């Protein structure tokens, strides 16, 4: 649930008076839904897009991937679907520049737009912090989290912090902290720890969040792998070596593979073997997502993930 955008990449042209672009579907929660679907797990997306070219394009892409879009609402012009221009660096890392109307289509999702049956029938409800910036989607997101709690459905909060979209860093920290109190799983990247939790240390960050009532903390660390922690155990999974082309969507692939494995294993966050294997599979899916351009294009299928894992799995170090 949350934002969906058109990721716009610079194309190639020999003309000095043309600047071509290629649009690819993106947005963290939409990426997670597609990644889960490719891994064989039924997935639905709840959100809001404009009645425009990019909204049509994104819905077609989600439907083509088998994602249930019955929970998507459309907004009339002049409200538009958001664009994210993506700049890729030599190491495969990227930077986003957002073009959004005020308000943007994804910001207009309301509490009454959240389908109770989709929430109550899910293995997990997943969203990030971008929908927490503006109303009414902020209230809709908290509403979805509370509906999930009432139905006994775990919330997986993938923070996906974009500091430049928030007007006030303190409001951002306070809002993320409030949502963490409703989440079973909180996933962050390593560079999100200090601005949100005041520490760059995974162990310290995990202790803070576990003290908030979170049941599992995940920290994706790029080339250094991933860290996981629960009240009972913690450990690290090294990265799978690949040639990184574009890291867009890698964290989403990681989270989706973790959630799919846990869902298939009965959502057991108390069994270290289940959690460790989920994180290992997440690290592999995240690595595969880095091998091509676009957030969704290189998300692995179940067959591709299994083949990659069997070709040379990374070892796991507990503690």
mmCIF file of C-alpha atoms in Angstrom:
data_model
loop_
_atom_site.group_PDB
_atom_site.id
_atom_site.type_symbol
_atom_site.label_atom_id
_atom_site.label_comp_id
_atom_site.label_asym_id
_atom_site.label_seq_id
_atom_site.Cartn_x
_atom_site.Cartn_y
_atom_site.Cartn_z
ATOM 1 C CA UNK A 1 0.000 0.000 0.000
ATOM 2 C CA UNK A 2 1.253 3.504 -0.770
ATOM 3 C CA UNK A 3 2.995 5.358 -3.543
ATOM 4 C CA UNK A 4 3.429 4.201 -7.092
ATOM 5 C CA UNK A 5 5.410 6.263 -9.585
ATOM 6 C CA UNK A 6 6.800 6.183 -13.087
ATOM 7 C CA UNK A 7 10.591 5.915 -12.818
ATOM 8 C CA UNK A 8 12.017 7.931 -15.696
ATOM 9 C CA UNK A 9 15.478 7.048 -17.028
ATOM 10 C CA UNK A 10 17.494 9.010 -19.572
ATOM 11 C CA UNK A 11 17.581 7.320 -22.957
ATOM 12 C CA UNK A 12 20.086 7.638 -25.770
ATOM 13 C CA UNK A 13 20.019 10.046 -28.675
ATOM 14 C CA UNK A 14 22.517 11.315 -31.218
ATOM 15 C CA UNK A 15 20.634 14.589 -31.600
ATOM 16 C CA UNK A 16 21.726 17.669 -29.600
ATOM 17 C CA UNK A 17 18.127 18.944 -29.605
ATOM 18 C CA UNK A 18 16.540 15.804 -28.163
ATOM 19 C CA UNK A 19 16.642 14.404 -24.641
ATOM 20 C CA UNK A 20 14.828 11.053 -24.745
ATOM 21 C CA UNK A 21 13.549 9.248 -21.670
ATOM 22 C CA UNK A 22 12.301 5.761 -20.842
ATOM 23 C CA UNK A 23 9.539 5.329 -18.243
ATOM 24 C CA UNK A 24 9.482 2.230 -16.053
ATOM 25 C CA UNK A 25 6.924 1.447 -13.319
ATOM 26 C CA UNK A 26 8.159 1.886 -9.765
ATOM 27 C CA UNK A 27 7.373 2.947 -6.225
ATOM 28 C CA UNK A 28 8.570 0.814 -3.312
ATOM 29 C CA UNK A 29 5.288 -0.851 -2.237
ATOM 30 C CA UNK A 30 4.299 -1.519 -5.852
ATOM 31 C CA UNK A 31 7.728 -3.080 -6.417
ATOM 32 C CA UNK A 32 7.217 -5.324 -3.384
ATOM 33 C CA UNK A 33 3.832 -6.452 -4.717
ATOM 34 C CA UNK A 34 5.306 -7.316 -8.129
ATOM 35 C CA UNK A 35 8.314 -9.037 -6.546
ATOM 36 C CA UNK A 36 6.027 -11.176 -4.364
ATOM 37 C CA UNK A 37 3.862 -12.064 -7.352
ATOM 38 C CA UNK A 38 6.891 -13.159 -9.381
ATOM 39 C CA UNK A 39 7.907 -15.405 -6.493
ATOM 40 C CA UNK A 40 4.534 -17.139 -6.701
ATOM 41 C CA UNK A 41 2.722 -15.378 -3.872
ATOM 42 C CA UNK A 42 -0.654 -13.695 -4.567
ATOM 43 C CA UNK A 43 -0.256 -9.945 -4.057
ATOM 44 C CA UNK A 44 -2.484 -6.875 -4.107
ATOM 45 C CA UNK A 45 -1.662 -3.178 -4.340
ATOM 46 C CA UNK A 46 -3.710 -0.433 -2.685
ATOM 47 C CA UNK A 47 -3.051 3.135 -3.786
ATOM 48 C CA UNK A 48 -4.085 6.095 -5.882
ATOM 49 C CA UNK A 49 -3.005 7.161 -9.374
ATOM 50 C CA UNK A 50 -4.081 9.878 -11.757
ATOM 51 C CA UNK A 51 -6.397 9.444 -14.727
ATOM 52 C CA UNK A 52 -3.446 10.118 -16.995
ATOM 53 C CA UNK A 53 -0.991 8.427 -19.317
ATOM 54 C CA UNK A 54 1.324 7.307 -16.514
ATOM 55 C CA UNK A 55 -1.519 6.068 -14.322
ATOM 56 C CA UNK A 56 -2.790 3.905 -17.192
ATOM 57 C CA UNK A 57 0.730 2.641 -17.855
ATOM 58 C CA UNK A 58 1.375 1.686 -14.231
ATOM 59 C CA UNK A 59 -1.940 -0.132 -13.813
ATOM 60 C CA UNK A 60 -1.298 -2.125 -16.998
ATOM 61 C CA UNK A 61 2.142 -3.071 -15.701
ATOM 62 C CA UNK A 62 0.814 -4.235 -12.316
ATOM 63 C CA UNK A 63 -1.996 -6.233 -13.917
ATOM 64 C CA UNK A 64 0.457 -7.839 -16.348
ATOM 65 C CA UNK A 65 2.447 -9.042 -13.328
ATOM 66 C CA UNK A 66 -0.624 -10.639 -11.764
ATOM 67 C CA UNK A 67 -1.039 -8.042 -9.014
ATOM 68 C CA UNK A 68 -4.605 -7.419 -7.790
ATOM 69 C CA UNK A 69 -5.321 -3.724 -8.433
ATOM 70 C CA UNK A 70 -8.931 -3.691 -7.228
ATOM 71 C CA UNK A 71 -7.793 -1.453 -4.367
ATOM 72 C CA UNK A 72 -6.421 1.281 -6.662
ATOM 73 C CA UNK A 73 -8.443 4.497 -7.003
ATOM 74 C CA UNK A 74 -8.075 7.080 -9.794
ATOM 75 C CA UNK A 75 -7.866 10.862 -9.415
ATOM 76 C CA UNK A 76 -9.237 13.426 -11.875
ATOM 77 C CA UNK A 77 -6.983 16.042 -13.536
ATOM 78 C CA UNK A 78 -5.248 18.327 -12.737
ATOM 79 C CA UNK A 79 -3.987 15.806 -10.155
ATOM 80 C CA UNK A 80 -1.307 13.640 -11.751
ATOM 81 C CA UNK A 81 0.603 10.422 -11.184
ATOM 82 C CA UNK A 82 4.051 11.193 -9.774
ATOM 83 C CA UNK A 83 7.271 10.877 -11.761
ATOM 84 C CA UNK A 84 10.695 10.035 -10.339
ATOM 85 C CA UNK A 85 13.652 10.881 -12.574
ATOM 86 C CA UNK A 86 16.450 8.406 -11.844
ATOM 87 C CA UNK A 87 20.141 9.223 -12.178
ATOM 88 C CA UNK A 88 22.427 6.174 -12.158
ATOM 89 C CA UNK A 89 26.032 6.487 -10.944
ATOM 90 C CA UNK A 90 29.007 4.367 -12.012
ATOM 91 C CA UNK A 91 28.716 2.061 -8.975
ATOM 92 C CA UNK A 92 25.047 1.349 -9.716
ATOM 93 C CA UNK A 93 23.766 3.579 -6.925
ATOM 94 C CA UNK A 94 21.082 6.093 -7.841
ATOM 95 C CA UNK A 95 19.503 9.411 -6.993
ATOM 96 C CA UNK A 96 15.851 10.397 -7.456
ATOM 97 C CA UNK A 97 14.320 13.724 -8.455
ATOM 98 C CA UNK A 98 10.550 13.738 -7.947
ATOM 99 C CA UNK A 99 8.040 15.639 -10.086
ATOM 100 C CA UNK A 100 4.682 15.786 -8.311
ATOM 101 C CA UNK A 101 1.535 17.856 -8.509
ATOM 102 C CA UNK A 102 0.335 19.458 -5.268
ATOM 103 C CA UNK A 103 -1.355 17.320 -4.206
ATOM 104 C CA UNK A 104 -0.010 14.262 -5.996
ATOM 105 C CA UNK A 105 -2.374 11.433 -6.879
ATOM 106 C CA UNK A 106 -0.842 9.038 -4.340
ATOM 107 C CA UNK A 107 -1.412 11.572 -1.530
ATOM 108 C CA UNK A 108 -5.204 11.513 -1.984
ATOM 109 C CA UNK A 109 -5.895 7.956 -0.822
ATOM 110 C CA UNK A 110 -8.513 8.147 1.979
ATOM 111 C CA UNK A 111 -9.360 5.898 4.910
ATOM 112 C CA UNK A 112 -12.547 4.758 3.171
ATOM 113 C CA UNK A 113 -10.493 3.713 0.123
ATOM 114 C CA UNK A 114 -8.670 1.002 2.093
ATOM 115 C CA UNK A 115 -10.405 -2.344 1.378
ATOM 116 C CA UNK A 116 -10.951 -4.058 4.731
ATOM 117 C CA UNK A 117 -11.187 -7.498 3.084
ATOM 118 C CA UNK A 118 -7.798 -7.158 1.382
ATOM 119 C CA UNK A 119 -6.190 -6.175 4.679
ATOM 120 C CA UNK A 120 -7.820 -8.878 6.787
ATOM 121 C CA UNK A 121 -7.065 -11.606 4.234
ATOM 122 C CA UNK A 122 -3.358 -10.831 3.876
ATOM 123 C CA UNK A 123 -0.272 -12.539 5.278
ATOM 124 C CA UNK A 124 1.382 -9.116 5.589
ATOM 125 C CA UNK A 125 0.456 -5.485 5.024
ATOM 126 C CA UNK A 126 3.414 -3.495 3.695
ATOM 127 C CA UNK A 127 4.021 0.236 3.191
ATOM 128 C CA UNK A 128 6.733 2.850 3.662
ATOM 129 C CA UNK A 129 7.068 6.336 5.123
ATOM 130 C CA UNK A 130 6.284 8.387 1.998
ATOM 131 C CA UNK A 131 2.497 8.017 2.530
ATOM 132 C CA UNK A 132 2.991 9.380 6.051
ATOM 133 C CA UNK A 133 4.033 12.835 4.807
ATOM 134 C CA UNK A 134 0.699 14.324 3.738
ATOM 135 C CA UNK A 135 -3.012 13.961 4.418
ATOM 136 C CA UNK A 136 -5.301 12.211 3.655
ATOM 137 C CA UNK A 137 -3.005 9.290 2.760
ATOM 138 C CA UNK A 138 -1.257 9.552 6.147
ATOM 139 C CA UNK A 139 -4.535 8.845 7.975
ATOM 140 C CA UNK A 140 -5.362 6.107 5.461
ATOM 141 C CA UNK A 141 -2.035 4.410 6.155
ATOM 142 C CA UNK A 142 -2.438 4.528 9.935
ATOM 143 C CA UNK A 143 -5.990 3.243 9.422
ATOM 144 C CA UNK A 144 -4.670 0.293 7.400
ATOM 145 C CA UNK A 145 -2.102 -0.486 10.101
ATOM 146 C CA UNK A 146 -4.783 -0.491 12.782
ATOM 147 C CA UNK A 147 -7.106 -2.647 10.647
ATOM 148 C CA UNK A 148 -4.237 -5.104 10.244
ATOM 149 C CA UNK A 149 -3.668 -5.137 13.992
ATOM 150 C CA UNK A 150 -7.335 -5.862 14.641
ATOM 151 C CA UNK A 151 -7.234 -8.732 12.136
ATOM 152 C CA UNK A 152 -3.997 -10.184 13.511
ATOM 153 C CA UNK A 153 -2.127 -9.407 10.271
ATOM 154 C CA UNK A 154 1.541 -8.371 10.734
ATOM 155 C CA UNK A 155 2.558 -4.957 9.413
ATOM 156 C CA UNK A 156 5.860 -4.803 7.536
ATOM 157 C CA UNK A 157 7.014 -1.171 7.610
ATOM 158 C CA UNK A 158 9.712 -0.527 4.990
ATOM 159 C CA UNK A 159 10.790 2.943 6.056
ATOM 160 C CA UNK A 160 12.177 4.053 2.640
ATOM 161 C CA UNK A 161 13.023 7.486 4.081
ATOM 162 C CA UNK A 162 13.264 10.398 1.624
ATOM 163 C CA UNK A 163 14.426 13.330 3.746
ATOM 164 C CA UNK A 164 13.939 15.954 1.029
ATOM 165 C CA UNK A 165 10.202 15.196 0.811
ATOM 166 C CA UNK A 166 9.637 16.099 4.476
ATOM 167 C CA UNK A 167 9.335 19.731 5.579
ATOM 168 C CA UNK A 168 10.642 19.042 9.085
ATOM 169 C CA UNK A 169 13.155 16.294 10.049
ATOM 170 C CA UNK A 170 11.766 16.152 13.583
ATOM 171 C CA UNK A 171 8.235 15.542 12.295
ATOM 172 C CA UNK A 172 9.650 12.768 10.101
ATOM 173 C CA UNK A 173 11.354 11.070 13.047
ATOM 174 C CA UNK A 174 8.279 11.408 15.243
ATOM 175 C CA UNK A 175 5.943 10.030 12.556
ATOM 176 C CA UNK A 176 8.209 7.078 11.727
ATOM 177 C CA UNK A 177 8.503 6.338 15.452
ATOM 178 C CA UNK A 178 4.713 6.357 15.826
ATOM 179 C CA UNK A 179 4.237 3.947 12.928
ATOM 180 C CA UNK A 180 6.979 1.645 14.235
ATOM 181 C CA UNK A 181 4.786 1.101 17.272
ATOM 182 C CA UNK A 182 2.161 -0.509 15.004
ATOM 183 C CA UNK A 183 4.617 -2.661 13.018
ATOM 184 C CA UNK A 184 5.745 -6.253 13.506
ATOM 185 C CA UNK A 185 8.623 -5.905 11.039
ATOM 186 C CA UNK A 186 10.615 -2.730 10.393
ATOM 187 C CA UNK A 187 13.043 -2.668 7.482
ATOM 188 C CA UNK A 188 15.591 0.118 6.962
ATOM 189 C CA UNK A 189 18.695 0.661 4.884
ATOM 190 C CA UNK A 190 21.976 1.355 6.614
ATOM 191 C CA UNK A 191 21.973 5.055 5.699
ATOM 192 C CA UNK A 192 18.536 5.555 7.299
ATOM 193 C CA UNK A 193 19.629 4.561 10.801
ATOM 194 C CA UNK A 194 21.337 7.749 11.959
ATOM 195 C CA UNK A 195 18.812 10.342 10.677
ATOM 196 C CA UNK A 196 15.900 8.413 12.178
ATOM 197 C CA UNK A 197 17.352 6.634 15.221
ATOM 198 C CA UNK A 198 20.471 8.640 16.069
ATOM 199 C CA UNK A 199 22.928 5.769 15.567
ATOM 200 C CA UNK A 200 24.689 4.103 12.647
ATOM 201 C CA UNK A 201 25.121 0.848 14.570
ATOM 202 C CA UNK A 202 22.728 -1.934 13.550
ATOM 203 C CA UNK A 203 22.763 -3.509 17.008
ATOM 204 C CA UNK A 204 21.874 -0.244 18.725
ATOM 205 C CA UNK A 205 19.204 0.597 16.156
ATOM 206 C CA UNK A 206 17.657 -2.852 16.564
ATOM 207 C CA UNK A 207 17.608 -2.514 20.346
ATOM 208 C CA UNK A 208 15.753 0.802 20.035
ATOM 209 C CA UNK A 209 13.106 -0.621 17.715
ATOM 210 C CA UNK A 210 12.709 -3.919 19.578
ATOM 211 C CA UNK A 211 12.173 -1.853 22.700
ATOM 212 C CA UNK A 212 9.332 -0.142 20.828
ATOM 213 C CA UNK A 213 7.615 -3.522 20.416
ATOM 214 C CA UNK A 214 8.818 -4.402 16.915
ATOM 215 C CA UNK A 215 9.179 -8.173 16.510
ATOM 216 C CA UNK A 216 11.840 -8.178 13.800
ATOM 217 C CA UNK A 217 14.260 -5.550 12.511
ATOM 218 C CA UNK A 218 15.853 -5.828 9.064
ATOM 219 C CA UNK A 219 18.679 -3.600 7.847
ATOM 220 C CA UNK A 220 19.768 -3.863 4.207
ATOM 221 C CA UNK A 221 23.444 -2.944 3.824
ATOM 222 C CA UNK A 222 24.044 -3.125 0.074
ATOM 223 C CA UNK A 223 27.361 -4.801 -0.650
ATOM 224 C CA UNK A 224 27.757 -5.671 3.025
ATOM 225 C CA UNK A 225 24.676 -7.892 3.070
ATOM 226 C CA UNK A 226 21.891 -7.624 5.599
ATOM 227 C CA UNK A 227 21.361 -7.602 9.369
ATOM 228 C CA UNK A 228 18.384 -9.092 11.200
ATOM 229 C CA UNK A 229 17.302 -9.050 14.832
ATOM 230 C CA UNK A 230 14.422 -10.257 16.988
ATOM 231 C CA UNK A 231 14.103 -10.206 20.789
ATOM 232 C CA UNK A 232 15.565 -13.741 20.845
ATOM 233 C CA UNK A 233 18.359 -13.697 18.257
ATOM 234 C CA UNK A 234 20.218 -11.651 15.671
ATOM 235 C CA UNK A 235 22.620 -12.238 12.820
ATOM 236 C CA UNK A 236 24.020 -11.146 9.475
ATOM 237 C CA UNK A 237 23.820 -12.486 5.940
ATOM 238 C CA UNK A 238 26.604 -11.517 3.518
ATOM 239 C CA UNK A 239 25.820 -10.107 0.102
ATOM 240 C CA UNK A 240 25.707 -12.232 -3.035
ATOM 241 C CA UNK A 241 28.347 -10.911 -5.452
ATOM 242 C CA UNK A 242 26.909 -9.574 -8.716
ATOM 243 C CA UNK A 243 27.820 -6.859 -11.185
ATOM 244 C CA UNK A 244 25.635 -3.952 -10.112
ATOM 245 C CA UNK A 245 23.955 -2.110 -12.990
ATOM 246 C CA UNK A 246 21.113 -0.316 -11.190
ATOM 247 C CA UNK A 247 20.287 -0.752 -7.487
ATOM 248 C CA UNK A 248 16.750 0.643 -7.891
ATOM 249 C CA UNK A 249 14.301 -1.859 -6.385
ATOM 250 C CA UNK A 250 16.955 -4.013 -4.687
ATOM 251 C CA UNK A 251 15.641 -3.292 -1.203
ATOM 252 C CA UNK A 252 12.096 -4.012 -2.375
ATOM 253 C CA UNK A 253 13.151 -7.345 -3.860
ATOM 254 C CA UNK A 254 14.920 -8.136 -0.587
ATOM 255 C CA UNK A 255 11.854 -7.397 1.524
ATOM 256 C CA UNK A 256 9.459 -9.238 -0.784
ATOM 257 C CA UNK A 257 11.540 -12.413 -0.719
ATOM 258 C CA UNK A 258 11.747 -12.242 3.084
ATOM 259 C CA UNK A 259 7.981 -11.799 3.433
ATOM 260 C CA UNK A 260 7.143 -14.512 0.893
ATOM 261 C CA UNK A 261 9.318 -17.045 2.687
ATOM 262 C CA UNK A 262 7.876 -16.139 6.078
ATOM 263 C CA UNK A 263 4.324 -16.320 4.699
ATOM 264 C CA UNK A 264 4.962 -19.763 3.249
ATOM 265 C CA UNK A 265 6.641 -20.843 6.488
ATOM 266 C CA UNK A 266 3.701 -19.751 8.628
ATOM 267 C CA UNK A 267 4.960 -16.229 9.517
ATOM 268 C CA UNK A 268 7.111 -17.631 12.306
ATOM 269 C CA UNK A 269 9.310 -14.829 13.622
ATOM 270 C CA UNK A 270 10.345 -16.894 16.641
ATOM 271 C CA UNK A 271 12.218 -19.584 14.679
ATOM 272 C CA UNK A 272 15.765 -18.483 13.917
ATOM 273 C CA UNK A 273 16.174 -20.971 11.088
ATOM 274 C CA UNK A 274 13.093 -19.619 9.305
ATOM 275 C CA UNK A 275 14.146 -15.996 9.725
ATOM 276 C CA UNK A 276 17.743 -16.683 8.701
ATOM 277 C CA UNK A 277 16.656 -18.494 5.537
ATOM 278 C CA UNK A 278 14.173 -15.707 4.743
ATOM 279 C CA UNK A 279 16.925 -13.086 4.990
ATOM 280 C CA UNK A 280 19.306 -15.222 2.900
ATOM 281 C CA UNK A 281 16.679 -15.467 0.175
ATOM 282 C CA UNK A 282 16.070 -11.734 0.477
ATOM 283 C CA UNK A 283 19.762 -10.989 -0.020
ATOM 284 C CA UNK A 284 19.799 -13.167 -3.134
ATOM 285 C CA UNK A 285 16.679 -11.510 -4.591
ATOM 286 C CA UNK A 286 18.134 -8.065 -3.868
ATOM 287 C CA UNK A 287 21.348 -8.980 -5.662
ATOM 288 C CA UNK A 288 19.471 -10.193 -8.743
ATOM 289 C CA UNK A 289 17.445 -6.964 -8.813
ATOM 290 C CA UNK A 290 20.703 -5.011 -9.266
ATOM 291 C CA UNK A 291 21.663 -6.719 -12.520
ATOM 292 C CA UNK A 292 19.561 -4.603 -14.910
ATOM 293 C CA UNK A 293 17.835 -1.260 -15.267
ATOM 294 C CA UNK A 294 14.513 -0.449 -13.648
ATOM 295 C CA UNK A 295 12.854 -1.371 -10.380
ATOM 296 C CA UNK A 296 10.645 -4.168 -11.735
ATOM 297 C CA UNK A 297 12.414 -5.453 -14.826
ATOM 298 C CA UNK A 298 14.969 -7.629 -13.001
ATOM 299 C CA UNK A 299 12.867 -8.755 -10.034
ATOM 300 C CA UNK A 300 13.455 -12.522 -9.999
ATOM 301 C CA UNK A 301 10.908 -15.260 -10.529
ATOM 302 C CA UNK A 302 10.851 -18.224 -8.147
ATOM 303 C CA UNK A 303 12.753 -20.331 -10.667
ATOM 304 C CA UNK A 304 15.417 -17.653 -11.163
ATOM 305 C CA UNK A 305 15.864 -17.192 -7.428
ATOM 306 C CA UNK A 306 16.196 -20.930 -6.774
ATOM 307 C CA UNK A 307 18.708 -21.306 -9.594
ATOM 308 C CA UNK A 308 20.751 -18.375 -8.295
ATOM 309 C CA UNK A 309 20.722 -19.744 -4.735
ATOM 310 C CA UNK A 310 21.828 -23.188 -5.866
ATOM 311 C CA UNK A 311 24.699 -21.755 -7.928
ATOM 312 C CA UNK A 312 26.609 -20.399 -4.947
ATOM 313 C CA UNK A 313 24.739 -19.444 -1.767
ATOM 314 C CA UNK A 314 26.285 -16.956 0.600
ATOM 315 C CA UNK A 315 27.196 -18.243 4.039
ATOM 316 C CA UNK A 316 25.400 -16.965 7.147
ATOM 317 C CA UNK A 317 27.041 -15.678 10.304
ATOM 318 C CA UNK A 318 24.925 -15.615 13.468
ATOM 319 C CA UNK A 319 25.466 -13.072 16.216
#
